PDB file of C-alpha atoms and ligand atoms in Angstrom:
ATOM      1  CA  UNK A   7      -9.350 -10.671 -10.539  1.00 36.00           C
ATOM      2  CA  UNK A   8      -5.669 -10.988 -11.777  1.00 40.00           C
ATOM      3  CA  UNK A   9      -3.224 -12.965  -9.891  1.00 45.00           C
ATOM      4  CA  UNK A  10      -0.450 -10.551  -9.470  1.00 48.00           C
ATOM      5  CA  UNK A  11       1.874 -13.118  -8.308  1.00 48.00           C
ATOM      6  CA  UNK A  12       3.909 -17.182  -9.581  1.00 63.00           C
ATOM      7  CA  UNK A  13       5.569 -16.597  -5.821  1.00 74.00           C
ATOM      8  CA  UNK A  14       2.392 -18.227  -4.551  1.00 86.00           C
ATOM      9  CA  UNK A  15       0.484 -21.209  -6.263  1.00 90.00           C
ATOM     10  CA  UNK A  16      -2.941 -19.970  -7.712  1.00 92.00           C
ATOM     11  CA  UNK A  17      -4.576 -22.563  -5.876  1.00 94.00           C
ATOM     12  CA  UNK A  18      -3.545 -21.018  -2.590  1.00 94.00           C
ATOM     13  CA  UNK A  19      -4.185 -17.437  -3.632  1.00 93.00           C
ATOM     14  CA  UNK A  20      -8.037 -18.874  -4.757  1.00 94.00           C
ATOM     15  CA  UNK A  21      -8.064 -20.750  -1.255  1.00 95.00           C
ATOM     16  CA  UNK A  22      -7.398 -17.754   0.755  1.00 95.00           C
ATOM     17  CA  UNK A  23      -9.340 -15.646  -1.485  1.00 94.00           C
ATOM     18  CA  UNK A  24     -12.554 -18.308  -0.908  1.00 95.00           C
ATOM     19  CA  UNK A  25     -11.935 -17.035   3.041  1.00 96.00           C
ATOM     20  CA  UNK A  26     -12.046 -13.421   2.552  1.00 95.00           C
ATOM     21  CA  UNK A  27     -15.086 -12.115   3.493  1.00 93.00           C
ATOM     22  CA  UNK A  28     -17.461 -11.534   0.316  1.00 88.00           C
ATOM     23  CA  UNK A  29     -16.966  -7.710  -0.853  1.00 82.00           C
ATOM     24  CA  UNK A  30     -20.497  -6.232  -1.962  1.00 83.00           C
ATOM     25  CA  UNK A  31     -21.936  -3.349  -2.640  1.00 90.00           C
ATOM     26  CA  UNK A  32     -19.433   0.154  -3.357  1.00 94.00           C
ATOM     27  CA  UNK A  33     -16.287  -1.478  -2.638  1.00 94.00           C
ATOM     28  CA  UNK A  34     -16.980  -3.815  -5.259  1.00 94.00           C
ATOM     29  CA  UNK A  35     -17.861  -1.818  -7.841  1.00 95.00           C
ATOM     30  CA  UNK A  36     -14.464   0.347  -7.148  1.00 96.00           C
ATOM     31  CA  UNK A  37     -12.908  -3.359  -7.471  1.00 95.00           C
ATOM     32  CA  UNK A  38     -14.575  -3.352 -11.305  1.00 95.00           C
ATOM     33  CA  UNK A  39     -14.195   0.420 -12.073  1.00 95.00           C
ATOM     34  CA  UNK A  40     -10.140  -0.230 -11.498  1.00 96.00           C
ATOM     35  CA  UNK A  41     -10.242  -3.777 -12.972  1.00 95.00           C
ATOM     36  CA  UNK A  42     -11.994  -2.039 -16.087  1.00 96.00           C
ATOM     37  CA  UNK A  43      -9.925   1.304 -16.582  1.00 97.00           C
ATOM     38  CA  UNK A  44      -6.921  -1.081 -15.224  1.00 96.00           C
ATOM     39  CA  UNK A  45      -6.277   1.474 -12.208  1.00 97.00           C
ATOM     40  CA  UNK A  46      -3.897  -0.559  -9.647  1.00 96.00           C
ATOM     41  CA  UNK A  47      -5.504  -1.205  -6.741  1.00 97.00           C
ATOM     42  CA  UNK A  48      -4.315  -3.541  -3.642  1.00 97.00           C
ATOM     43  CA  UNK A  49      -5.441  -7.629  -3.741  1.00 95.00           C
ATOM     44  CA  UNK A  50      -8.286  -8.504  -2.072  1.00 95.00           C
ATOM     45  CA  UNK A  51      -5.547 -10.625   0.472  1.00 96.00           C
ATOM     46  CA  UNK A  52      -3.696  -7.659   1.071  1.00 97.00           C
ATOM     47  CA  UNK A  53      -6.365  -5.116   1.723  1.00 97.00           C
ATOM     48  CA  UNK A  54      -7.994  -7.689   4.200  1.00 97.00           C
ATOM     49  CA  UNK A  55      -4.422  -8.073   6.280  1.00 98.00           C
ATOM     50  CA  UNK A  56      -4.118  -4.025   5.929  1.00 98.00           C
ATOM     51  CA  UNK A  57      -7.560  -4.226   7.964  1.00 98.00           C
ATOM     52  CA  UNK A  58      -5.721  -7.090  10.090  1.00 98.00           C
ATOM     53  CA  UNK A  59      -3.176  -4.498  11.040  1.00 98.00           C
ATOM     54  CA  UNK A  60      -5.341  -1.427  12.096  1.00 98.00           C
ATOM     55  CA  UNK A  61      -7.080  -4.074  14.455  1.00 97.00           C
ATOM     56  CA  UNK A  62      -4.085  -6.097  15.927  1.00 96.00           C
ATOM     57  CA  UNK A  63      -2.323  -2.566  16.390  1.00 96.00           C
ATOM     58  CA  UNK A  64      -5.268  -0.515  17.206  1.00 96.00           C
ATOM     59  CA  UNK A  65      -3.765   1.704  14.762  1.00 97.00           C
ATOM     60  CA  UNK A  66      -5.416   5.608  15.313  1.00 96.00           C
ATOM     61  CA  UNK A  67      -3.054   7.521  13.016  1.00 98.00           C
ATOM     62  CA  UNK A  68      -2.708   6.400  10.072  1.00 98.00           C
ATOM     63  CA  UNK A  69      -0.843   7.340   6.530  1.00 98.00           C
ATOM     64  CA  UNK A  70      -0.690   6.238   2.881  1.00 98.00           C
ATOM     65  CA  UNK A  71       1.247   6.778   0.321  1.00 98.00           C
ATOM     66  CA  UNK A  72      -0.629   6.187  -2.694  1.00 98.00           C
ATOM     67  CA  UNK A  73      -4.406   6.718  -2.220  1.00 98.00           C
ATOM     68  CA  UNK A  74      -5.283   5.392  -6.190  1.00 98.00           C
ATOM     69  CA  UNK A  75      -8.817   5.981  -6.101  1.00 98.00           C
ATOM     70  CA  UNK A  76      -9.092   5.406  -2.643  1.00 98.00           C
ATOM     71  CA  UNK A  77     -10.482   1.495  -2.200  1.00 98.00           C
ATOM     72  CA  UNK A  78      -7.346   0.645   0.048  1.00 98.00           C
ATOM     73  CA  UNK A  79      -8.316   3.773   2.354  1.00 98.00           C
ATOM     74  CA  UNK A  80     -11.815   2.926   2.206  1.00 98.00           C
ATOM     75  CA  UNK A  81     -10.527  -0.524   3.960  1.00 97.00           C
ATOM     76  CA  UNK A  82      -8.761   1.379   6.726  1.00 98.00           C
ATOM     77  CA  UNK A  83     -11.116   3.922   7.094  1.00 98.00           C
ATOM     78  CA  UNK A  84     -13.480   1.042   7.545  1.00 96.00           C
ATOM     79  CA  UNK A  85     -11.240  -1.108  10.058  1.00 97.00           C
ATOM     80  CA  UNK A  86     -10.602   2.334  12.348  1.00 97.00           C
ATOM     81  CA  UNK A  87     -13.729   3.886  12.361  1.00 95.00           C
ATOM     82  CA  UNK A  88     -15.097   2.635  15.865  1.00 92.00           C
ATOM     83  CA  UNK A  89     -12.058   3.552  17.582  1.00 92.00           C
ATOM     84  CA  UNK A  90     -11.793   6.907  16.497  1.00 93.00           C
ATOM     85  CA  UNK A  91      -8.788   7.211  14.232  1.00 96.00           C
ATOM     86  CA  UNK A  92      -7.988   9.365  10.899  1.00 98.00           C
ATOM     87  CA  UNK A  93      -5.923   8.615   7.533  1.00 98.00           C
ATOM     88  CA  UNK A  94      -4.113  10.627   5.529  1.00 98.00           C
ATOM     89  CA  UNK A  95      -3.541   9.725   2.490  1.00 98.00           C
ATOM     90  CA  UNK A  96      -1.512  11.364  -0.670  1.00 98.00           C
ATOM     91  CA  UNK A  97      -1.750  10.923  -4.743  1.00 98.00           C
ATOM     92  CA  UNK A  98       0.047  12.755  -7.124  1.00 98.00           C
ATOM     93  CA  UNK A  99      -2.499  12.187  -9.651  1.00 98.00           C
ATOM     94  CA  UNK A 100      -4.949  14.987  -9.780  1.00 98.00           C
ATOM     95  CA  UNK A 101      -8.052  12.825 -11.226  1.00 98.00           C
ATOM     96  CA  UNK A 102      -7.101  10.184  -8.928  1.00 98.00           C
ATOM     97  CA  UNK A 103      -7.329  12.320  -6.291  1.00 98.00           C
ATOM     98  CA  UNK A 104     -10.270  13.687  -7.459  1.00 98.00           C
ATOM     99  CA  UNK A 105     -12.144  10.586  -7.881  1.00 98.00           C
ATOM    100  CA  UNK A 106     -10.616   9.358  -4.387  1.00 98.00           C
ATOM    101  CA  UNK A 107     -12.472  12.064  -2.788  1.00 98.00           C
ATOM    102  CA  UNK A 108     -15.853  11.679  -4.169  1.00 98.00           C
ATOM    103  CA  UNK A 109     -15.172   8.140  -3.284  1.00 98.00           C
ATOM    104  CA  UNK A 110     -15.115   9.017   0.294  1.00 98.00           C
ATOM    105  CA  UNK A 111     -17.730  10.826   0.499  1.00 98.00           C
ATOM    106  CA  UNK A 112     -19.849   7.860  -1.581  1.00 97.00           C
ATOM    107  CA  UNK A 113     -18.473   5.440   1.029  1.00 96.00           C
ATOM    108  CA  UNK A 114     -19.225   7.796   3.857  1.00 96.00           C
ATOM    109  CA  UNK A 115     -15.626   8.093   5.301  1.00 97.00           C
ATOM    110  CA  UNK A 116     -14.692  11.579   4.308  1.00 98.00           C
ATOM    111  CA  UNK A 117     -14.721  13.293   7.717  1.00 97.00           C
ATOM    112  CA  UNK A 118     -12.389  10.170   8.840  1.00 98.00           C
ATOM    113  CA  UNK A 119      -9.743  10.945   6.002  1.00 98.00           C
ATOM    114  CA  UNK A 120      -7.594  13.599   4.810  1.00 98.00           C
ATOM    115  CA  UNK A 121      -6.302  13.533   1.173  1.00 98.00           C
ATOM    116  CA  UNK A 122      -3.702  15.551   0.256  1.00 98.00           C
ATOM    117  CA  UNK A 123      -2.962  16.228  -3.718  1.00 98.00           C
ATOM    118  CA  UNK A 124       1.052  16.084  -4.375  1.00 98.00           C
ATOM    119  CA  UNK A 125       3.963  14.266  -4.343  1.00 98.00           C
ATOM    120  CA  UNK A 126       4.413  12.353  -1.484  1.00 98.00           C
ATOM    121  CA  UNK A 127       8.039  13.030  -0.919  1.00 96.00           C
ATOM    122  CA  UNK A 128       7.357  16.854  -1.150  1.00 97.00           C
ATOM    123  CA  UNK A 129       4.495  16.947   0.898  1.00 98.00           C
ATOM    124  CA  UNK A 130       5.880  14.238   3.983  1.00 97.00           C
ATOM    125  CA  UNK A 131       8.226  16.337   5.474  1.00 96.00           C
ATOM    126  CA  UNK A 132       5.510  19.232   5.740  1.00 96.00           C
ATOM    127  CA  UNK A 133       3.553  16.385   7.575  1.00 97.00           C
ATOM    128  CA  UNK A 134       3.225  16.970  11.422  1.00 93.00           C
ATOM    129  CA  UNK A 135       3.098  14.336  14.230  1.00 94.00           C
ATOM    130  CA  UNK A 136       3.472  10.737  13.784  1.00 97.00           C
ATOM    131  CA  UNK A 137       1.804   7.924  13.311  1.00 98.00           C
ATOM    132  CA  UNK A 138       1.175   4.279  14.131  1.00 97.00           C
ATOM    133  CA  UNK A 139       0.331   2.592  11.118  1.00 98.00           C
ATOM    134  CA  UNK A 140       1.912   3.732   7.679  1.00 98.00           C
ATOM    135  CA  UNK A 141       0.948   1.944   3.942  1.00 98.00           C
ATOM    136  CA  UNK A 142       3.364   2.422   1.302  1.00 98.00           C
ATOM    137  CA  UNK A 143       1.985   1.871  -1.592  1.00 98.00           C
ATOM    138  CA  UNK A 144       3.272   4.513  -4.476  1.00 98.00           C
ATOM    139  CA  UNK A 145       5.875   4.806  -7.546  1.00 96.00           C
ATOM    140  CA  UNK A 146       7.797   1.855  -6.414  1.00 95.00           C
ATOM    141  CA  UNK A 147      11.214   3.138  -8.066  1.00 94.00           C
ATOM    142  CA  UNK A 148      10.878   6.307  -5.572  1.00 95.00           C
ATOM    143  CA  UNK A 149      11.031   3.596  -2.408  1.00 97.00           C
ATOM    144  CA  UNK A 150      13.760   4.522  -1.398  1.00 96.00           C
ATOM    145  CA  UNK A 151      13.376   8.047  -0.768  1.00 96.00           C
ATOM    146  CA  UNK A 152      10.011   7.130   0.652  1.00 97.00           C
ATOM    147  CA  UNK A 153      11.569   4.862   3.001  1.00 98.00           C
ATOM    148  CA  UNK A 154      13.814   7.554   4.468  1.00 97.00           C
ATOM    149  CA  UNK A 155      11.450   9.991   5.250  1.00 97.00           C
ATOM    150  CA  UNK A 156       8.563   7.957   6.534  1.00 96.00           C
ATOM    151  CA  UNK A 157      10.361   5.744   9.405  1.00 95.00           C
ATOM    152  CA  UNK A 158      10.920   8.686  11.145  1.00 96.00           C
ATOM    153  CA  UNK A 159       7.278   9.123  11.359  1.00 97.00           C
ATOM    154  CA  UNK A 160       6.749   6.144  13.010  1.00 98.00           C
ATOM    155  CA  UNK A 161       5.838   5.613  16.833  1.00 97.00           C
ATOM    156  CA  UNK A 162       7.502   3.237  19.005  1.00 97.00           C
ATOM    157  CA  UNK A 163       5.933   0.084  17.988  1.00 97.00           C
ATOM    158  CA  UNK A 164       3.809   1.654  15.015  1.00 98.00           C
ATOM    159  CA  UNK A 165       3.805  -0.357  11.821  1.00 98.00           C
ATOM    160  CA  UNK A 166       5.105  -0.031   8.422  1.00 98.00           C
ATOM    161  CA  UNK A 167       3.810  -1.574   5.746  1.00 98.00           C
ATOM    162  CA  UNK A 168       5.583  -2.037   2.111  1.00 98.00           C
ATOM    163  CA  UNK A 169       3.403  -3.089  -1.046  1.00 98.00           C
ATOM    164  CA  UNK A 170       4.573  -4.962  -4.110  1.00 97.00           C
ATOM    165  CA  UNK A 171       7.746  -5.703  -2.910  1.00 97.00           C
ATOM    166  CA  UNK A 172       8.496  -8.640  -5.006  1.00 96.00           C
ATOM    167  CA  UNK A 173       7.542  -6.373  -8.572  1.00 96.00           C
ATOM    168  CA  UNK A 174       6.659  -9.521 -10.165  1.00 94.00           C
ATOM    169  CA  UNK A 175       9.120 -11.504  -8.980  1.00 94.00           C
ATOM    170  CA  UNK A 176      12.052  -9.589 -10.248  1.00 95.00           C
ATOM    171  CA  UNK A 177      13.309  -8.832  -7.149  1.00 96.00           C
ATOM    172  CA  UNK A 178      13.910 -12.501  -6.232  1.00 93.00           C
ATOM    173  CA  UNK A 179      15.615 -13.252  -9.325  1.00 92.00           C
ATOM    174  CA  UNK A 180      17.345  -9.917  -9.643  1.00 93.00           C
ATOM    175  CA  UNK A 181      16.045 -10.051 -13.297  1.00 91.00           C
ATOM    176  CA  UNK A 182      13.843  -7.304 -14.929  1.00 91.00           C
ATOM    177  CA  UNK A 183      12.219  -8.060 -18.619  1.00 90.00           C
ATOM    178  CA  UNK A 184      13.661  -4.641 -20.075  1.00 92.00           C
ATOM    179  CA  UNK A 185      16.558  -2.316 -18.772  1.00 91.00           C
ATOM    180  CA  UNK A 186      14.721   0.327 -18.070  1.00 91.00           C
ATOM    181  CA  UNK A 187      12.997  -1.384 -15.187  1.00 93.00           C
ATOM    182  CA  UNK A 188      16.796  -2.237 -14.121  1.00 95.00           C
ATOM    183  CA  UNK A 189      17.199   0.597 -11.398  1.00 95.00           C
ATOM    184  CA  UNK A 190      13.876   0.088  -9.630  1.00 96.00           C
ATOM    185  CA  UNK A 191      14.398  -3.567  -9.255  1.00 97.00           C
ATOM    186  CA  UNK A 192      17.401  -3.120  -7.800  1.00 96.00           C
ATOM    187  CA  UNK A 193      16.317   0.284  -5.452  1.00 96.00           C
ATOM    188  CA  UNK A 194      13.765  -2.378  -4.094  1.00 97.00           C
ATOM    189  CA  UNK A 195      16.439  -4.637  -3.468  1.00 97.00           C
ATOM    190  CA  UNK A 196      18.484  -2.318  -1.575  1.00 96.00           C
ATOM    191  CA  UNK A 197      15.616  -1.406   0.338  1.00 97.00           C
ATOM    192  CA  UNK A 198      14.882  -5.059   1.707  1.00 98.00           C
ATOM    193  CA  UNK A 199      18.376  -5.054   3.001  1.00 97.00           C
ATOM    194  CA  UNK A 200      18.124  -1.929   4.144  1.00 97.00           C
ATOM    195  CA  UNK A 201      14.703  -3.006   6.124  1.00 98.00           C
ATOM    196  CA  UNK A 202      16.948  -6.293   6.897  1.00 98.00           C
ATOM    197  CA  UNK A 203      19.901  -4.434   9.094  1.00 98.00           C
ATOM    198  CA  UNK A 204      17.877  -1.645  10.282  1.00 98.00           C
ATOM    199  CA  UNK A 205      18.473  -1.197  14.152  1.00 97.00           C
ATOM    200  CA  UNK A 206      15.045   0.225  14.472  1.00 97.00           C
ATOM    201  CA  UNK A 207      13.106  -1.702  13.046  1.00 98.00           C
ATOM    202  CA  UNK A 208      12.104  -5.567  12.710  1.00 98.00           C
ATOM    203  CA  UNK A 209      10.715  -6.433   9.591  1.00 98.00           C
ATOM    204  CA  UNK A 210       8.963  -9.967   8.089  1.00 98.00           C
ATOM    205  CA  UNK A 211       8.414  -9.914   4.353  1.00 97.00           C
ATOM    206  CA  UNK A 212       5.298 -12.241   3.444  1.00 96.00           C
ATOM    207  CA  UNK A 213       4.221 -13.335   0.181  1.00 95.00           C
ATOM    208  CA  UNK A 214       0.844 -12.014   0.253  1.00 96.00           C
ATOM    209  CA  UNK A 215      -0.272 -10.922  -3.475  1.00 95.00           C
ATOM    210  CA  UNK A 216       2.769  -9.189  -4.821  1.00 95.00           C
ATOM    211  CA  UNK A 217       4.692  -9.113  -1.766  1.00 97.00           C
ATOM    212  CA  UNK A 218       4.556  -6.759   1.312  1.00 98.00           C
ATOM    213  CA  UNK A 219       6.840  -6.007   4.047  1.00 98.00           C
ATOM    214  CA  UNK A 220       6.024  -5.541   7.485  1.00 98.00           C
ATOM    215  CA  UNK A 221       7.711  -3.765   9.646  1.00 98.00           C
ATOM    216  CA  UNK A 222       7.564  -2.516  13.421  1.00 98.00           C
ATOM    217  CA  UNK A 223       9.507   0.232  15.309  1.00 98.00           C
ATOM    218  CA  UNK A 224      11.297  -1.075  18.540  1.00 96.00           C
TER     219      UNK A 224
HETATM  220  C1  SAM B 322      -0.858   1.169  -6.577  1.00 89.60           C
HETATM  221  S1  SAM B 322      -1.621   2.723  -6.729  1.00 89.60           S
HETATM  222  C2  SAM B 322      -2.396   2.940  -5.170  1.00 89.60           C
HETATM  223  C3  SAM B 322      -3.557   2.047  -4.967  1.00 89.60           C
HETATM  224  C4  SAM B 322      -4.291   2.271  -3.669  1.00 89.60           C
HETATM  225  N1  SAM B 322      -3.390   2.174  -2.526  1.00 89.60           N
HETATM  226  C5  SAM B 322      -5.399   1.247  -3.534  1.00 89.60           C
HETATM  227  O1  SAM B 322      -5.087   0.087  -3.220  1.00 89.60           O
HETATM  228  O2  SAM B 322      -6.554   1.596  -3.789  1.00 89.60           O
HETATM  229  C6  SAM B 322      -0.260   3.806  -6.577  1.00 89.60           C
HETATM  230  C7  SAM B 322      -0.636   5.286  -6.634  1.00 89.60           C
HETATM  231  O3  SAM B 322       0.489   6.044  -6.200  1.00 89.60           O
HETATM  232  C8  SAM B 322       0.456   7.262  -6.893  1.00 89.60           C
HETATM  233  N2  SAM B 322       1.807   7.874  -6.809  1.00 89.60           N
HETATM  234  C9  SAM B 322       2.915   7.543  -7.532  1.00 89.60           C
HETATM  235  N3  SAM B 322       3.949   8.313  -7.175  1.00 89.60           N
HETATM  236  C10 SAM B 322       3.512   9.134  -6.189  1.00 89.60           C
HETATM  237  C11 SAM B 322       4.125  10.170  -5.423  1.00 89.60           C
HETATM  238  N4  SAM B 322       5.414  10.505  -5.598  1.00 89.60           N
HETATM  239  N5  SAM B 322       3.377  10.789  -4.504  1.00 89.60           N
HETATM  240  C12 SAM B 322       2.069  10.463  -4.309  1.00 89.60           C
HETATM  241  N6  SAM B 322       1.434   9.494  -5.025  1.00 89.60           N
HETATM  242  C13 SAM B 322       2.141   8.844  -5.942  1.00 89.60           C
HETATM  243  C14 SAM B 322       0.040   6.859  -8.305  1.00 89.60           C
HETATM  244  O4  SAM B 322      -0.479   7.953  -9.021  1.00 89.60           O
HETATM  245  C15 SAM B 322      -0.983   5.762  -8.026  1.00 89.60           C
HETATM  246  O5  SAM B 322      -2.307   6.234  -8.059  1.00 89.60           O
END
């Protein structure tokens, strides 16, 4: 596995990787079919705490943005699936989505997820109820826009959480390695301070794999 991140030493990120719990069998080998066809997929650390979260919250509603070919929903579908709870999940992708859902059905979570084929800012306001857990994990220059129509979503004390927040670093040093990378580092900096002064919501960033934000609805 790559480490995604110089924010934390790789001797940490092995150390806390040498406590995850072993990964065998079909998660794994979606863990080598992305690693080998280089299809992003969330760090081991990251999918474990996303797992961490649907516990701690008792999270029954849940939504991503981003399903890839499904291993992070595969996690939560995993973490809720004694306590009765449902994910939706949307990719713009069509063979990502396509995979995704014969993933499901492999894992033997597709009657505890829906997948939804689109673009996530289209398709979110057509979305109905709310939810108490939502994973953003999508085009990370479109943030922004994702931002403003998913908090709404969120219950009183639901959770939001924000992947790849640090894009390499960038964001920290407000630095991008070609201009065309300019405007999403700096959309992603606007969103932390927007996540910063937000009334409704308190928010911790942590420095697990590329960075993630965490935020809960007062
Ligand atoms: C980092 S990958 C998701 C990985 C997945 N969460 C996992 O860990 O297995 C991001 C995905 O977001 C999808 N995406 C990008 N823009 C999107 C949009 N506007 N609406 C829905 N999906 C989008 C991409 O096609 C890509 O598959």
């Amino acid at each position: 596995m790559v480490l995604m991140t110089e924010m934390v030493s790789e001797k940490v990120v092995e150390f806390m990787r040498e406590l995850l719990p072993e990964r065998t069998g079909f998660l794994q080998q979606l863990e080598k079919e992305c690693q080998d066809e280089y299809i992003p997929l969330v760090e081991p650390e990251v999918g474990q705490f996303l797992q961490v979260m649907v516990k701690a919250r008792g999270a029954c509603r849940i939504l991503e943005i981003g399903t890839g070919i499904g291993y992070s929903a595969i996690l939560l579908a995993e973490a809720f699936r004694d306590s009765g709870g449902h994910l939706t999940t949307i990719e713009i992708d069509q063979d990502r989505y396509v995979r995704a859902c014969r993933n499901f059905c492999e894992a033997g979570v597709s009657d505890l997820i829906t997948a939804l084929h689109g673009d996530a800012n289209q398709i979110i306001p057509e979305l109905c109820g709310s939810f108490d857990l939502i994973f953003m994990d999508a085009a990370k220059g479109q943030y922004p826009e994702f931002f403003a129509r998913l908090w709404p979503l969120l219950e009183r004390g639901g959770v939001l959480l924000i992947d790849n927040i640090f894009l390499n670093g960038w964001v920290i040093d407000m630095s991008w390695p070609e201009r065309r990378k300019k405007t999403m580092v700096v959309r992603m900096r606007e969103l932390l301070d927007t996540l910063k002064a937000h009334p409704d919501l308190i928010t911790s960033v942590i420095p697990l794999g590329d960075g993630l934000a965490v935020s809960v609805r007062r």
